């Protein structure tokens, strides 16, 4: 029992370290986005951006390593105890729901390609944030268990809205509404395809985009890498 407690303690410490690294990772992204182009010092700025990218890659790798260690500690702590195994299974399910773990399984891939004009890109062929939100809702209605847009994980806290010339997802990630968009959804591939086969489901994309989708037996969706932070919602104390 003492051994299990110590393993759980180590797991908690690793989890805290992972969250700290994720926070640092988020700060680096903000710093990178905050850099403004200065024509008198473009070389230094380019070098600084490149350094930010390298630091971000290192932090991402470190977070992944710590998360792998946490999972191993959790599995070791569960051991052969049925109650502990049930708790571990509940924890894994919670991570899937919150999007904080990589997942794989059968599902469907949707390719949305804006139409091009005669002389190149058509400025009117732009995907709207509303269209994406409605499509995501349809996939959820078909019981999709995990969804991503351009490899950005969709969670219960995800917001999708127009921000300047791009569409903002999860507050910071941005996608171009005039370029190809790939949506992945894990779930019963037959149910997902059925809901997409309804003409009304893709009505908002007609005339401006070419939409294709294909079911697959093995699809991977990466985890949501940022840290959840709750300022106002608190657990109810009985």
PDB file of C-alpha atoms in Angstrom:
ATOM      1  CA  UNK A   1       0.000   0.000   0.000  1.00  0.00           C
ATOM      2  CA  UNK A   2       2.878   2.329   0.888  1.00  0.00           C
ATOM      3  CA  UNK A   3       4.453   1.504  -2.471  1.00  0.00           C
ATOM      4  CA  UNK A   4       1.254   2.426  -4.320  1.00  0.00           C
ATOM      5  CA  UNK A   5       0.986   5.706  -2.384  1.00  0.00           C
ATOM      6  CA  UNK A   6       4.553   6.634  -3.275  1.00  0.00           C
ATOM      7  CA  UNK A   7       3.922   5.827  -6.926  1.00  0.00           C
ATOM      8  CA  UNK A   8       0.807   7.968  -6.951  1.00  0.00           C
ATOM      9  CA  UNK A   9       2.760  10.817  -5.325  1.00  0.00           C
ATOM     10  CA  UNK A  10       5.414  10.617  -8.012  1.00  0.00           C
ATOM     11  CA  UNK A  11       2.686  10.611 -10.643  1.00  0.00           C
ATOM     12  CA  UNK A  12       1.167  13.764  -9.167  1.00  0.00           C
ATOM     13  CA  UNK A  13       4.561  15.486  -9.160  1.00  0.00           C
ATOM     14  CA  UNK A  14       5.111  14.538 -12.801  1.00  0.00           C
ATOM     15  CA  UNK A  15       1.653  15.821 -13.683  1.00  0.00           C
ATOM     16  CA  UNK A  16       2.411  19.167 -12.017  1.00  0.00           C
ATOM     17  CA  UNK A  17       5.688  19.411 -13.919  1.00  0.00           C
ATOM     18  CA  UNK A  18       3.842  18.650 -17.124  1.00  0.00           C
ATOM     19  CA  UNK A  19       1.330  21.435 -16.481  1.00  0.00           C
ATOM     20  CA  UNK A  20       4.162  23.862 -15.715  1.00  0.00           C
ATOM     21  CA  UNK A  21       5.903  23.014 -18.959  1.00  0.00           C
ATOM     22  CA  UNK A  22       2.619  23.340 -20.835  1.00  0.00           C
ATOM     23  CA  UNK A  23       2.187  26.811 -19.318  1.00  0.00           C
ATOM     24  CA  UNK A  24       5.703  27.804 -20.398  1.00  0.00           C
ATOM     25  CA  UNK A  25       4.920  26.442 -23.839  1.00  0.00           C
ATOM     26  CA  UNK A  26       1.830  28.663 -24.004  1.00  0.00           C
ATOM     27  CA  UNK A  27       3.856  31.712 -22.939  1.00  0.00           C
ATOM     28  CA  UNK A  28       6.372  31.077 -25.718  1.00  0.00           C
ATOM     29  CA  UNK A  29       3.551  30.942 -28.262  1.00  0.00           C
ATOM     30  CA  UNK A  30       2.240  34.294 -27.039  1.00  0.00           C
ATOM     31  CA  UNK A  31       5.726  35.803 -27.224  1.00  0.00           C
ATOM     32  CA  UNK A  32       6.124  34.532 -30.749  1.00  0.00           C
ATOM     33  CA  UNK A  33       2.757  35.974 -31.809  1.00  0.00           C
ATOM     34  CA  UNK A  34       3.586  39.274 -30.108  1.00  0.00           C
ATOM     35  CA  UNK A  35       6.734  39.838 -32.128  1.00  0.00           C
ATOM     36  CA  UNK A  36       6.212  42.674 -34.615  1.00  0.00           C
ATOM     37  CA  UNK A  37       8.130  43.083 -37.830  1.00  0.00           C
ATOM     38  CA  UNK A  38      10.751  45.829 -37.665  1.00  0.00           C
ATOM     39  CA  UNK A  39      12.343  46.600 -41.070  1.00  0.00           C
ATOM     40  CA  UNK A  40      15.427  47.973 -39.315  1.00  0.00           C
ATOM     41  CA  UNK A  41      16.100  44.835 -37.316  1.00  0.00           C
ATOM     42  CA  UNK A  42      14.539  42.003 -39.338  1.00  0.00           C
ATOM     43  CA  UNK A  43      17.569  39.705 -38.966  1.00  0.00           C
ATOM     44  CA  UNK A  44      17.444  39.793 -35.165  1.00  0.00           C
ATOM     45  CA  UNK A  45      13.678  39.256 -35.168  1.00  0.00           C
ATOM     46  CA  UNK A  46      13.980  36.269 -37.506  1.00  0.00           C
ATOM     47  CA  UNK A  47      16.631  34.752 -35.230  1.00  0.00           C
ATOM     48  CA  UNK A  48      14.445  35.368 -32.187  1.00  0.00           C
ATOM     49  CA  UNK A  49      11.447  33.681 -33.803  1.00  0.00           C
ATOM     50  CA  UNK A  50      13.601  30.717 -34.765  1.00  0.00           C
ATOM     51  CA  UNK A  51      14.819  30.418 -31.169  1.00  0.00           C
ATOM     52  CA  UNK A  52      11.221  30.521 -29.905  1.00  0.00           C
ATOM     53  CA  UNK A  53      10.349  27.674 -32.264  1.00  0.00           C
ATOM     54  CA  UNK A  54      13.265  25.581 -31.015  1.00  0.00           C
ATOM     55  CA  UNK A  55      12.321  26.252 -27.386  1.00  0.00           C
ATOM     56  CA  UNK A  56       8.726  25.319 -28.117  1.00  0.00           C
ATOM     57  CA  UNK A  57       9.766  22.037 -29.729  1.00  0.00           C
ATOM     58  CA  UNK A  58      11.935  21.172 -26.720  1.00  0.00           C
ATOM     59  CA  UNK A  59       9.123  21.965 -24.280  1.00  0.00           C
ATOM     60  CA  UNK A  60       6.628  19.967 -26.324  1.00  0.00           C
ATOM     61  CA  UNK A  61       8.964  16.968 -26.316  1.00  0.00           C
ATOM     62  CA  UNK A  62       9.526  17.295 -22.570  1.00  0.00           C
ATOM     63  CA  UNK A  63       5.787  17.509 -21.860  1.00  0.00           C
ATOM     64  CA  UNK A  64       5.191  14.365 -23.933  1.00  0.00           C
ATOM     65  CA  UNK A  65       7.933  12.524 -22.030  1.00  0.00           C
ATOM     66  CA  UNK A  66       6.483  13.545 -18.655  1.00  0.00           C
ATOM     67  CA  UNK A  67       2.979  12.529 -19.700  1.00  0.00           C
ATOM     68  CA  UNK A  68       4.280   9.095 -20.735  1.00  0.00           C
ATOM     69  CA  UNK A  69       5.944   8.723 -17.320  1.00  0.00           C
ATOM     70  CA  UNK A  70       2.723   9.741 -15.548  1.00  0.00           C
ATOM     71  CA  UNK A  71       0.787   7.062 -17.427  1.00  0.00           C
ATOM     72  CA  UNK A  72       3.357   4.416 -16.525  1.00  0.00           C
ATOM     73  CA  UNK A  73       3.234   5.408 -12.846  1.00  0.00           C
ATOM     74  CA  UNK A  74      -0.565   5.280 -12.913  1.00  0.00           C
ATOM     75  CA  UNK A  75      -0.571   1.827 -14.462  1.00  0.00           C
ATOM     76  CA  UNK A  76       1.968   0.612 -11.907  1.00  0.00           C
ATOM     77  CA  UNK A  77      -0.082   2.091  -9.069  1.00  0.00           C
ATOM     78  CA  UNK A  78      -3.221   0.355 -10.326  1.00  0.00           C
ATOM     79  CA  UNK A  79      -1.496  -3.034 -10.261  1.00  0.00           C
ATOM     80  CA  UNK A  80      -3.893  -5.941 -10.007  1.00  0.00           C
ATOM     81  CA  UNK A  81      -6.397  -4.242  -7.753  1.00  0.00           C
ATOM     82  CA  UNK A  82      -9.819  -4.154  -9.479  1.00  0.00           C
ATOM     83  CA  UNK A  83     -10.863  -0.909  -7.781  1.00  0.00           C
ATOM     84  CA  UNK A  84      -7.622   0.791  -8.812  1.00  0.00           C
ATOM     85  CA  UNK A  85      -8.045  -0.481 -12.374  1.00  0.00           C
ATOM     86  CA  UNK A  86     -11.582   0.933 -12.457  1.00  0.00           C
ATOM     87  CA  UNK A  87     -10.276   4.315 -11.270  1.00  0.00           C
ATOM     88  CA  UNK A  88      -7.553   4.258 -13.926  1.00  0.00           C
ATOM     89  CA  UNK A  89     -10.139   3.452 -16.602  1.00  0.00           C
ATOM     90  CA  UNK A  90     -12.291   6.367 -15.372  1.00  0.00           C
ATOM     91  CA  UNK A  91      -9.262   8.665 -15.501  1.00  0.00           C
ATOM     92  CA  UNK A  92      -8.486   7.571 -19.073  1.00  0.00           C
ATOM     93  CA  UNK A  93     -12.114   8.200 -20.113  1.00  0.00           C
ATOM     94  CA  UNK A  94     -11.976  11.655 -18.533  1.00  0.00           C
ATOM     95  CA  UNK A  95      -8.834  12.483 -20.496  1.00  0.00           C
ATOM     96  CA  UNK A  96     -10.547  11.455 -23.719  1.00  0.00           C
ATOM     97  CA  UNK A  97     -13.546  13.656 -22.920  1.00  0.00           C
ATOM     98  CA  UNK A  98     -11.352  16.656 -22.090  1.00  0.00           C
ATOM     99  CA  UNK A  99      -9.105  15.980 -25.082  1.00  0.00           C
ATOM    100  CA  UNK A 100      -5.920  15.830 -23.025  1.00  0.00           C
ATOM    101  CA  UNK A 101      -4.678  12.519 -24.449  1.00  0.00           C
ATOM    102  CA  UNK A 102      -3.876  11.228 -27.938  1.00  0.00           C
ATOM    103  CA  UNK A 103      -6.558   8.908 -29.271  1.00  0.00           C
ATOM    104  CA  UNK A 104      -6.978   6.577 -32.208  1.00  0.00           C
ATOM    105  CA  UNK A 105      -9.732   4.464 -33.712  1.00  0.00           C
ATOM    106  CA  UNK A 106     -12.115   4.239 -36.629  1.00  0.00           C
ATOM    107  CA  UNK A 107     -13.760   7.371 -37.923  1.00  0.00           C
ATOM    108  CA  UNK A 108     -13.925   9.725 -40.870  1.00  0.00           C
ATOM    109  CA  UNK A 109     -11.776  12.409 -42.514  1.00  0.00           C
ATOM    110  CA  UNK A 110     -13.374  15.455 -44.166  1.00  0.00           C
ATOM    111  CA  UNK A 111     -11.539  17.555 -46.749  1.00  0.00           C
ATOM    112  CA  UNK A 112     -12.911  21.069 -47.350  1.00  0.00           C
ATOM    113  CA  UNK A 113     -11.261  22.811 -50.311  1.00  0.00           C
ATOM    114  CA  UNK A 114     -12.385  26.359 -51.262  1.00  0.00           C
ATOM    115  CA  UNK A 115     -13.159  26.801 -54.971  1.00  0.00           C
ATOM    116  CA  UNK A 116     -10.661  28.706 -57.129  1.00  0.00           C
ATOM    117  CA  UNK A 117     -11.605  31.407 -59.614  1.00  0.00           C
ATOM    118  CA  UNK A 118     -10.562  31.442 -63.258  1.00  0.00           C
ATOM    119  CA  UNK A 119      -7.451  33.470 -62.487  1.00  0.00           C
ATOM    120  CA  UNK A 120      -6.580  31.864 -59.178  1.00  0.00           C
ATOM    121  CA  UNK A 121      -8.014  32.051 -55.688  1.00  0.00           C
ATOM    122  CA  UNK A 122     -11.651  33.097 -55.419  1.00  0.00           C
ATOM    123  CA  UNK A 123     -11.993  35.757 -52.677  1.00  0.00           C
ATOM    124  CA  UNK A 124     -15.638  34.769 -52.146  1.00  0.00           C
ATOM    125  CA  UNK A 125     -14.737  31.116 -51.475  1.00  0.00           C
ATOM    126  CA  UNK A 126     -14.240  31.458 -47.743  1.00  0.00           C
ATOM    127  CA  UNK A 127     -15.390  29.045 -45.082  1.00  0.00           C
ATOM    128  CA  UNK A 128     -17.287  30.789 -42.288  1.00  0.00           C
ATOM    129  CA  UNK A 129     -16.888  30.127 -38.586  1.00  0.00           C
ATOM    130  CA  UNK A 130     -20.630  29.443 -38.384  1.00  0.00           C
ATOM    131  CA  UNK A 131     -20.356  26.701 -41.007  1.00  0.00           C
ATOM    132  CA  UNK A 132     -17.560  25.001 -39.084  1.00  0.00           C
ATOM    133  CA  UNK A 133     -19.457  25.195 -35.793  1.00  0.00           C
ATOM    134  CA  UNK A 134     -22.565  23.660 -37.351  1.00  0.00           C
ATOM    135  CA  UNK A 135     -20.535  20.872 -38.960  1.00  0.00           C
ATOM    136  CA  UNK A 136     -18.802  20.086 -35.649  1.00  0.00           C
ATOM    137  CA  UNK A 137     -22.224  19.944 -33.958  1.00  0.00           C
ATOM    138  CA  UNK A 138     -23.443  17.467 -36.578  1.00  0.00           C
ATOM    139  CA  UNK A 139     -20.426  15.235 -35.939  1.00  0.00           C
ATOM    140  CA  UNK A 140     -21.070  15.394 -32.195  1.00  0.00           C
ATOM    141  CA  UNK A 141     -24.725  14.519 -32.853  1.00  0.00           C
ATOM    142  CA  UNK A 142     -23.427  11.427 -34.670  1.00  0.00           C
ATOM    143  CA  UNK A 143     -21.579  10.565 -31.427  1.00  0.00           C
ATOM    144  CA  UNK A 144     -18.064  11.470 -32.549  1.00  0.00           C
ATOM    145  CA  UNK A 145     -15.805  10.834 -29.544  1.00  0.00           C
ATOM    146  CA  UNK A 146     -12.884  13.019 -30.681  1.00  0.00           C
ATOM    147  CA  UNK A 147     -12.665  15.781 -33.313  1.00  0.00           C
ATOM    148  CA  UNK A 148      -9.888  17.980 -34.703  1.00  0.00           C
ATOM    149  CA  UNK A 149      -9.694  20.806 -37.257  1.00  0.00           C
ATOM    150  CA  UNK A 150      -6.327  21.018 -39.014  1.00  0.00           C
ATOM    151  CA  UNK A 151      -4.947  18.861 -36.177  1.00  0.00           C
ATOM    152  CA  UNK A 152      -6.287  21.295 -33.538  1.00  0.00           C
ATOM    153  CA  UNK A 153      -8.156  19.242 -30.935  1.00  0.00           C
ATOM    154  CA  UNK A 154     -11.744  20.270 -30.293  1.00  0.00           C
ATOM    155  CA  UNK A 155     -12.728  20.164 -26.608  1.00  0.00           C
ATOM    156  CA  UNK A 156     -15.712  21.178 -24.527  1.00  0.00           C
ATOM    157  CA  UNK A 157     -14.036  24.555 -23.974  1.00  0.00           C
ATOM    158  CA  UNK A 158     -13.281  25.197 -27.652  1.00  0.00           C
ATOM    159  CA  UNK A 159     -14.499  28.419 -29.225  1.00  0.00           C
ATOM    160  CA  UNK A 160     -14.599  28.975 -32.998  1.00  0.00           C
ATOM    161  CA  UNK A 161     -15.012  32.474 -34.401  1.00  0.00           C
ATOM    162  CA  UNK A 162     -13.733  34.869 -37.051  1.00  0.00           C
ATOM    163  CA  UNK A 163     -10.670  36.857 -36.014  1.00  0.00           C
ATOM    164  CA  UNK A 164      -9.478  39.279 -38.668  1.00  0.00           C
ATOM    165  CA  UNK A 165      -8.672  37.384 -41.869  1.00  0.00           C
ATOM    166  CA  UNK A 166      -8.560  34.014 -40.134  1.00  0.00           C
ATOM    167  CA  UNK A 167     -10.707  31.768 -37.967  1.00  0.00           C
ATOM    168  CA  UNK A 168      -9.621  31.435 -34.358  1.00  0.00           C
ATOM    169  CA  UNK A 169      -9.894  28.022 -32.691  1.00  0.00           C
ATOM    170  CA  UNK A 170      -9.257  27.594 -28.954  1.00  0.00           C
ATOM    171  CA  UNK A 171      -8.424  31.287 -28.623  1.00  0.00           C
ATOM    172  CA  UNK A 172      -4.918  31.192 -30.108  1.00  0.00           C
ATOM    173  CA  UNK A 173      -4.755  28.658 -32.953  1.00  0.00           C
ATOM    174  CA  UNK A 174      -5.747  30.096 -36.320  1.00  0.00           C
ATOM    175  CA  UNK A 175      -6.799  28.591 -39.637  1.00  0.00           C
ATOM    176  CA  UNK A 176      -7.244  30.239 -43.020  1.00  0.00           C
ATOM    177  CA  UNK A 177     -10.864  30.248 -44.267  1.00  0.00           C
ATOM    178  CA  UNK A 178      -9.662  30.392 -47.883  1.00  0.00           C
ATOM    179  CA  UNK A 179      -7.323  27.367 -47.715  1.00  0.00           C
ATOM    180  CA  UNK A 180      -7.895  23.631 -47.447  1.00  0.00           C
ATOM    181  CA  UNK A 181      -9.302  22.495 -44.103  1.00  0.00           C
ATOM    182  CA  UNK A 182      -9.071  18.928 -42.818  1.00  0.00           C
ATOM    183  CA  UNK A 183     -11.477  17.727 -40.139  1.00  0.00           C
ATOM    184  CA  UNK A 184     -10.970  14.387 -38.389  1.00  0.00           C
ATOM    185  CA  UNK A 185     -13.571  12.632 -36.281  1.00  0.00           C
ATOM    186  CA  UNK A 186     -13.242   9.366 -34.361  1.00  0.00           C
ATOM    187  CA  UNK A 187     -16.407   7.370 -33.804  1.00  0.00           C
ATOM    188  CA  UNK A 188     -18.703   4.893 -35.530  1.00  0.00           C
ATOM    189  CA  UNK A 189     -17.674   5.513 -39.145  1.00  0.00           C
ATOM    190  CA  UNK A 190     -21.068   4.387 -40.481  1.00  0.00           C
ATOM    191  CA  UNK A 191     -22.952   6.848 -38.259  1.00  0.00           C
ATOM    192  CA  UNK A 192     -20.557   9.657 -39.160  1.00  0.00           C
ATOM    193  CA  UNK A 193     -20.869   8.965 -42.879  1.00  0.00           C
ATOM    194  CA  UNK A 194     -24.657   8.752 -42.626  1.00  0.00           C
ATOM    195  CA  UNK A 195     -24.940  12.211 -41.070  1.00  0.00           C
ATOM    196  CA  UNK A 196     -22.626  13.652 -43.752  1.00  0.00           C
ATOM    197  CA  UNK A 197     -24.669  12.023 -46.516  1.00  0.00           C
ATOM    198  CA  UNK A 198     -27.651  14.209 -45.582  1.00  0.00           C
ATOM    199  CA  UNK A 199     -27.678  17.144 -48.076  1.00  0.00           C
ATOM    200  CA  UNK A 200     -28.548  19.639 -45.315  1.00  0.00           C
ATOM    201  CA  UNK A 201     -25.405  18.819 -43.336  1.00  0.00           C
ATOM    202  CA  UNK A 202     -23.051  20.362 -45.909  1.00  0.00           C
ATOM    203  CA  UNK A 203     -25.493  22.956 -47.274  1.00  0.00           C
ATOM    204  CA  UNK A 204     -23.393  25.894 -46.022  1.00  0.00           C
ATOM    205  CA  UNK A 205     -20.392  24.776 -48.100  1.00  0.00           C
ATOM    206  CA  UNK A 206     -22.188  24.429 -51.442  1.00  0.00           C
ATOM    207  CA  UNK A 207     -21.019  26.815 -54.144  1.00  0.00           C
ATOM    208  CA  UNK A 208     -17.897  27.929 -52.282  1.00  0.00           C
ATOM    209  CA  UNK A 209     -16.134  24.682 -51.406  1.00  0.00           C
ATOM    210  CA  UNK A 210     -15.528  21.175 -52.591  1.00  0.00           C
ATOM    211  CA  UNK A 211     -16.204  18.768 -49.737  1.00  0.00           C
ATOM    212  CA  UNK A 212     -15.013  15.172 -49.748  1.00  0.00           C
ATOM    213  CA  UNK A 213     -15.000  12.655 -46.930  1.00  0.00           C
ATOM    214  CA  UNK A 214     -13.771   9.138 -46.449  1.00  0.00           C
ATOM    215  CA  UNK A 215     -14.254   6.591 -43.669  1.00  0.00           C
ATOM    216  CA  UNK A 216     -11.167   4.969 -42.174  1.00  0.00           C
ATOM    217  CA  UNK A 217     -10.455   2.094 -39.817  1.00  0.00           C
ATOM    218  CA  UNK A 218      -7.497   3.725 -38.111  1.00  0.00           C
ATOM    219  CA  UNK A 219      -7.384   7.440 -37.402  1.00  0.00           C
ATOM    220  CA  UNK A 220      -5.233   9.312 -34.883  1.00  0.00           C
ATOM    221  CA  UNK A 221      -6.071  12.627 -33.239  1.00  0.00           C
ATOM    222  CA  UNK A 222      -3.494  14.437 -31.101  1.00  0.00           C
ATOM    223  CA  UNK A 223      -4.191  15.729 -27.610  1.00  0.00           C
ATOM    224  CA  UNK A 224      -5.086  19.265 -26.567  1.00  0.00           C
ATOM    225  CA  UNK A 225      -1.694  20.552 -25.408  1.00  0.00           C
ATOM    226  CA  UNK A 226      -2.695  23.650 -23.475  1.00  0.00           C
ATOM    227  CA  UNK A 227      -3.578  23.948 -19.819  1.00  0.00           C
ATOM    228  CA  UNK A 228      -7.139  24.174 -18.550  1.00  0.00           C
ATOM    229  CA  UNK A 229      -7.737  27.063 -16.183  1.00  0.00           C
ATOM    230  CA  UNK A 230     -10.948  27.693 -14.263  1.00  0.00           C
ATOM    231  CA  UNK A 231     -11.418  31.051 -12.545  1.00  0.00           C
ATOM    232  CA  UNK A 232     -15.157  31.107 -11.841  1.00  0.00           C
ATOM    233  CA  UNK A 233     -16.479  27.535 -11.902  1.00  0.00           C
ATOM    234  CA  UNK A 234     -15.926  25.823  -8.531  1.00  0.00           C
ATOM    235  CA  UNK A 235     -17.010  22.369  -7.292  1.00  0.00           C
ATOM    236  CA  UNK A 236     -20.199  22.367  -5.235  1.00  0.00           C
ATOM    237  CA  UNK A 237     -19.530  21.421  -1.612  1.00  0.00           C
ATOM    238  CA  UNK A 238     -22.265  19.298  -0.111  1.00  0.00           C
TER     239      UNK A 238
END
